[in-house]
Amino acid sequence: MRTSTIYRTALLLALAASPAHALTQEELIAKIQAAGYSQVQDVKSTAEGITAQAVKEGKPVKLVVDSSGQIKERN
């Protein structure tokens, strides 16, 4: 449980440090959903940006939200 709290804190700090920036995790998920994705989960901060898994048009996709806030599908 403590690890989960530490992880969430680290994620929120990473979100605040990048221009997908001042978004909370909930706001980031809402932004991804507004772009046409559903079932957004497994949101993580990585070297390439914030990554997530989602569904679009019935198919699972991996996403990266880069430092400028753009949502890109990963291969």
Tab-separated table of N, CA and C in Angstrom:
chain	number	residue	atom	x	y	z
A	1	MET	N	0.835	-1.182	0.000
A	1	MET	CA	0.000	0.000	0.000
A	1	MET	C	0.879	1.246	0.000
A	2	ARG	N	1.922	1.246	0.806
A	2	ARG	CA	2.816	2.404	0.855
A	2	ARG	C	3.506	2.598	-0.487
A	3	THR	N	3.897	1.500	-1.155
A	3	THR	CA	4.520	1.594	-2.460
A	3	THR	C	3.573	2.263	-3.448
A	4	SER	N	2.299	1.923	-3.376
A	4	SER	CA	1.303	2.529	-4.250
A	4	SER	C	1.214	4.030	-4.022
A	5	THR	N	1.245	4.452	-2.779
A	5	THR	CA	1.200	5.880	-2.459
A	5	THR	C	2.437	6.588	-2.988
A	6	ILE	N	3.594	5.977	-2.813
A	6	ILE	CA	4.842	6.561	-3.315
A	6	ILE	C	4.805	6.642	-4.834
A	7	TYR	N	4.329	5.585	-5.480
A	7	TYR	CA	4.235	5.567	-6.935
A	7	TYR	C	3.303	6.670	-7.435
A	8	ARG	N	2.147	6.815	-6.815
A	8	ARG	CA	1.196	7.850	-7.229
A	8	ARG	C	1.789	9.250	-7.045
A	9	THR	N	2.508	9.452	-5.951
A	9	THR	CA	3.145	10.741	-5.709
A	9	THR	C	4.187	11.017	-6.783
A	10	ALA	N	4.994	10.022	-7.108
A	10	ALA	CA	6.013	10.183	-8.153
A	10	ALA	C	5.360	10.486	-9.498
A	11	LEU	N	4.265	9.810	-9.799
A	11	LEU	CA	3.553	10.044	-11.056
A	11	LEU	C	3.009	11.462	-11.111
A	12	LEU	N	2.411	11.915	-10.028
A	12	LEU	CA	1.871	13.272	-10.007
A	12	LEU	C	2.985	14.310	-10.140
A	13	LEU	N	4.120	14.062	-9.524
A	13	LEU	CA	5.257	14.976	-9.675
A	13	LEU	C	5.750	14.984	-11.119
A	14	ALA	N	5.792	13.833	-11.748
A	14	ALA	CA	6.215	13.757	-13.146
A	14	ALA	C	5.223	14.486	-14.048
A	15	LEU	N	3.938	14.342	-13.763
A	15	LEU	CA	2.922	15.045	-14.545
A	15	LEU	C	3.081	16.553	-14.398
A	16	ALA	N	3.400	17.000	-13.204
A	16	ALA	CA	3.551	18.430	-12.949
A	16	ALA	C	4.819	18.973	-13.591
A	17	ALA	N	5.804	18.134	-13.818
A	17	ALA	CA	7.083	18.590	-14.348
A	17	ALA	C	7.111	18.647	-15.870
A	18	SER	N	6.139	18.065	-16.544
A	18	SER	CA	6.145	18.078	-17.997
A	18	SER	C	4.941	18.855	-18.497
A	19	PRO	N	4.992	19.390	-19.728
A	19	PRO	CA	3.861	20.156	-20.208
A	19	PRO	C	2.593	19.372	-20.430
A	20	ALA	N	2.599	18.110	-20.428
A	20	ALA	CA	1.325	17.440	-20.294
A	20	ALA	C	1.040	17.760	-18.852
A	21	HIS	N	1.837	18.714	-18.436
A	21	HIS	CA	2.191	19.315	-17.168
A	21	HIS	C	1.105	19.357	-16.155
A	22	ALA	N	0.659	20.494	-16.029
A	22	ALA	CA	-0.187	20.832	-14.907
A	22	ALA	C	-1.458	20.010	-14.907
A	23	LEU	N	-1.451	18.897	-15.564
A	23	LEU	CA	-2.635	18.034	-15.553
A	23	LEU	C	-2.530	17.019	-14.428
A	24	THR	N	-3.613	16.823	-13.734
A	24	THR	CA	-3.663	15.726	-12.772
A	24	THR	C	-3.852	14.438	-13.563
A	25	GLN	N	-3.725	13.309	-12.896
A	25	GLN	CA	-3.932	12.046	-13.591
A	25	GLN	C	-5.357	11.978	-14.140
A	26	GLU	N	-6.324	12.451	-13.385
A	26	GLU	CA	-7.717	12.431	-13.844
A	26	GLU	C	-7.906	13.323	-15.072
A	27	GLU	N	-7.259	14.499	-15.079
A	27	GLU	CA	-7.357	15.396	-16.236
A	27	GLU	C	-6.682	14.791	-17.460
A	28	LEU	N	-5.560	14.114	-17.248
A	28	LEU	CA	-4.873	13.456	-18.349
A	28	LEU	C	-5.746	12.359	-18.947
A	29	ILE	N	-6.365	11.564	-18.092
A	29	ILE	CA	-7.271	10.509	-18.576
A	29	ILE	C	-8.438	11.125	-19.336
A	30	ALA	N	-8.987	12.224	-18.832
A	30	ALA	CA	-10.092	12.906	-19.522
A	30	ALA	C	-9.644	13.412	-20.890
A	31	LYS	N	-8.425	13.923	-20.981
A	31	LYS	CA	-7.883	14.405	-22.264
A	31	LYS	C	-7.760	13.241	-23.250
A	32	ILE	N	-7.268	12.107	-22.780
A	32	ILE	CA	-7.138	10.926	-23.637
A	32	ILE	C	-8.520	10.454	-24.091
A	33	GLN	N	-9.477	10.437	-23.172
A	33	GLN	CA	-10.845	10.026	-23.528
A	33	GLN	C	-11.461	10.993	-24.526
A	34	ALA	N	-11.193	12.283	-24.376
A	34	ALA	CA	-11.722	13.285	-25.311
A	34	ALA	C	-11.144	13.096	-26.721
A	35	ALA	N	-9.986	12.458	-26.795
A	35	ALA	CA	-9.360	12.188	-28.098
A	35	ALA	C	-9.905	10.909	-28.730
A	36	GLY	N	-10.902	10.293	-28.093
A	36	GLY	CA	-11.559	9.136	-28.692
A	36	GLY	C	-11.156	7.790	-28.129
A	37	TYR	N	-10.408	7.771	-27.054
A	37	TYR	CA	-9.977	6.515	-26.434
A	37	TYR	C	-10.858	6.205	-25.231
A	38	SER	N	-10.997	4.927	-24.930
A	38	SER	CA	-11.758	4.508	-23.754
A	38	SER	C	-10.927	3.518	-22.956
A	39	GLN	N	-11.439	3.129	-21.806
A	39	GLN	CA	-10.796	2.141	-20.942
A	39	GLN	C	-9.318	2.478	-20.695
A	40	VAL	N	-9.038	3.730	-20.393
A	40	VAL	CA	-7.669	4.179	-20.154
A	40	VAL	C	-7.185	3.601	-18.830
A	41	GLN	N	-6.023	2.966	-18.867
A	41	GLN	CA	-5.471	2.353	-17.663
A	41	GLN	C	-3.956	2.274	-17.748
A	42	ASP	N	-3.349	1.812	-16.690
A	42	ASP	CA	-1.908	1.591	-16.605
A	42	ASP	C	-1.119	2.855	-16.987
A	43	VAL	N	-1.514	3.989	-16.421
A	43	VAL	CA	-0.862	5.277	-16.693
A	43	VAL	C	0.456	5.313	-15.925
A	44	LYS	N	1.570	5.549	-16.655
A	44	LYS	CA	2.904	5.555	-16.038
A	44	LYS	C	3.758	6.667	-16.635
A	45	SER	N	4.674	7.159	-15.840
A	45	SER	CA	5.650	8.120	-16.313
A	45	SER	C	6.886	7.358	-16.774
A	46	THR	N	7.351	7.650	-17.991
A	46	THR	CA	8.549	7.006	-18.533
A	46	THR	C	9.446	8.072	-19.134
A	47	ALA	N	10.591	7.657	-19.618
A	47	ALA	CA	11.526	8.588	-20.246
A	47	ALA	C	10.930	9.238	-21.498
A	48	GLU	N	10.058	8.525	-22.194
A	48	GLU	CA	9.478	9.088	-23.411
A	48	GLU	C	8.247	9.950	-23.164
A	49	GLY	N	7.723	9.920	-21.971
A	49	GLY	CA	6.541	10.702	-21.624
A	49	GLY	C	5.637	9.888	-20.713
A	50	ILE	N	4.388	10.262	-20.669
A	50	ILE	CA	3.406	9.517	-19.887
A	50	ILE	C	2.823	8.450	-20.808
A	51	THR	N	2.886	7.200	-20.390
A	51	THR	CA	2.342	6.122	-21.206
A	51	THR	C	1.042	5.614	-20.593
A	52	ALA	N	0.224	5.020	-21.441
A	52	ALA	CA	-1.042	4.457	-20.980
A	52	ALA	C	-1.495	3.393	-21.966
A	53	GLN	N	-2.400	2.561	-21.497
A	53	GLN	CA	-3.075	1.611	-22.371
A	53	GLN	C	-4.521	2.048	-22.472
A	54	ALA	N	-5.102	1.851	-23.641
A	54	ALA	CA	-6.484	2.263	-23.858
A	54	ALA	C	-7.084	1.421	-24.978
A	55	VAL	N	-8.326	1.736	-25.312
A	55	VAL	CA	-9.027	1.062	-26.407
A	55	VAL	C	-9.544	2.134	-27.351
A	56	LYS	N	-9.355	1.918	-28.657
A	56	LYS	CA	-9.922	2.817	-29.665
A	56	LYS	C	-10.505	1.959	-30.776
A	57	GLU	N	-11.748	2.226	-31.095
A	57	GLU	CA	-12.463	1.473	-32.128
A	57	GLU	C	-12.412	-0.024	-31.854
A	58	GLY	N	-12.542	-0.391	-30.579
A	58	GLY	CA	-12.587	-1.787	-30.181
A	58	GLY	C	-11.243	-2.487	-30.110
A	59	LYS	N	-10.155	-1.769	-30.398
A	59	LYS	CA	-8.835	-2.389	-30.405
A	59	LYS	C	-7.953	-1.791	-29.312
A	60	PRO	N	-7.183	-2.649	-28.614
A	60	PRO	CA	-6.273	-2.123	-27.594
A	60	PRO	C	-5.118	-1.366	-28.238
A	61	VAL	N	-4.737	-0.250	-27.637
A	61	VAL	CA	-3.615	0.553	-28.134
A	61	VAL	C	-2.748	0.987	-26.959
A	62	LYS	N	-1.482	1.231	-27.245
A	62	LYS	CA	-0.572	1.804	-26.267
A	62	LYS	C	-0.349	3.250	-26.673
A	63	LEU	N	-0.382	4.143	-25.691
A	63	LEU	CA	-0.282	5.571	-25.961
A	63	LEU	C	0.911	6.189	-25.246
A	64	VAL	N	1.408	7.278	-25.817
A	64	VAL	CA	2.401	8.120	-25.169
A	64	VAL	C	1.888	9.544	-25.257
A	65	VAL	N	1.871	10.236	-24.137
A	65	VAL	CA	1.575	11.663	-24.124
A	65	VAL	C	2.922	12.343	-23.946
A	66	ASP	N	3.372	13.043	-24.999
A	66	ASP	CA	4.710	13.622	-24.956
A	66	ASP	C	4.727	14.920	-24.139
A	67	SER	N	5.897	15.507	-24.037
A	67	SER	CA	6.065	16.680	-23.182
A	67	SER	C	5.274	17.898	-23.651
A	68	SER	N	4.853	17.890	-24.920
A	68	SER	CA	4.033	18.999	-25.406
A	68	SER	C	2.542	18.730	-25.219
A	69	GLY	N	2.212	17.535	-24.696
A	69	GLY	CA	0.815	17.190	-24.457
A	69	GLY	C	0.153	16.453	-25.597
A	70	GLN	N	0.904	16.138	-26.649
A	70	GLN	CA	0.327	15.414	-27.778
A	70	GLN	C	0.200	13.933	-27.464
A	71	ILE	N	-0.919	13.362	-27.876
A	71	ILE	CA	-1.199	11.941	-27.660
A	71	ILE	C	-0.811	11.194	-28.919
A	72	LYS	N	0.048	10.190	-28.761
A	72	LYS	CA	0.510	9.406	-29.908
A	72	LYS	C	0.349	7.923	-29.609
A	73	GLU	N	-0.048	7.175	-30.634
A	73	GLU	CA	-0.122	5.720	-30.482
A	73	GLU	C	1.282	5.150	-30.669
A	74	ARG	N	1.616	4.199	-29.803
A	74	ARG	CA	2.911	3.526	-29.841
A	74	ARG	C	2.811	2.257	-30.636
A	75	ASN	N	3.890	1.908	-31.295
A	75	ASN	CA	3.923	0.639	-32.036
A	75	ASN	C	4.517	-0.448	-31.192
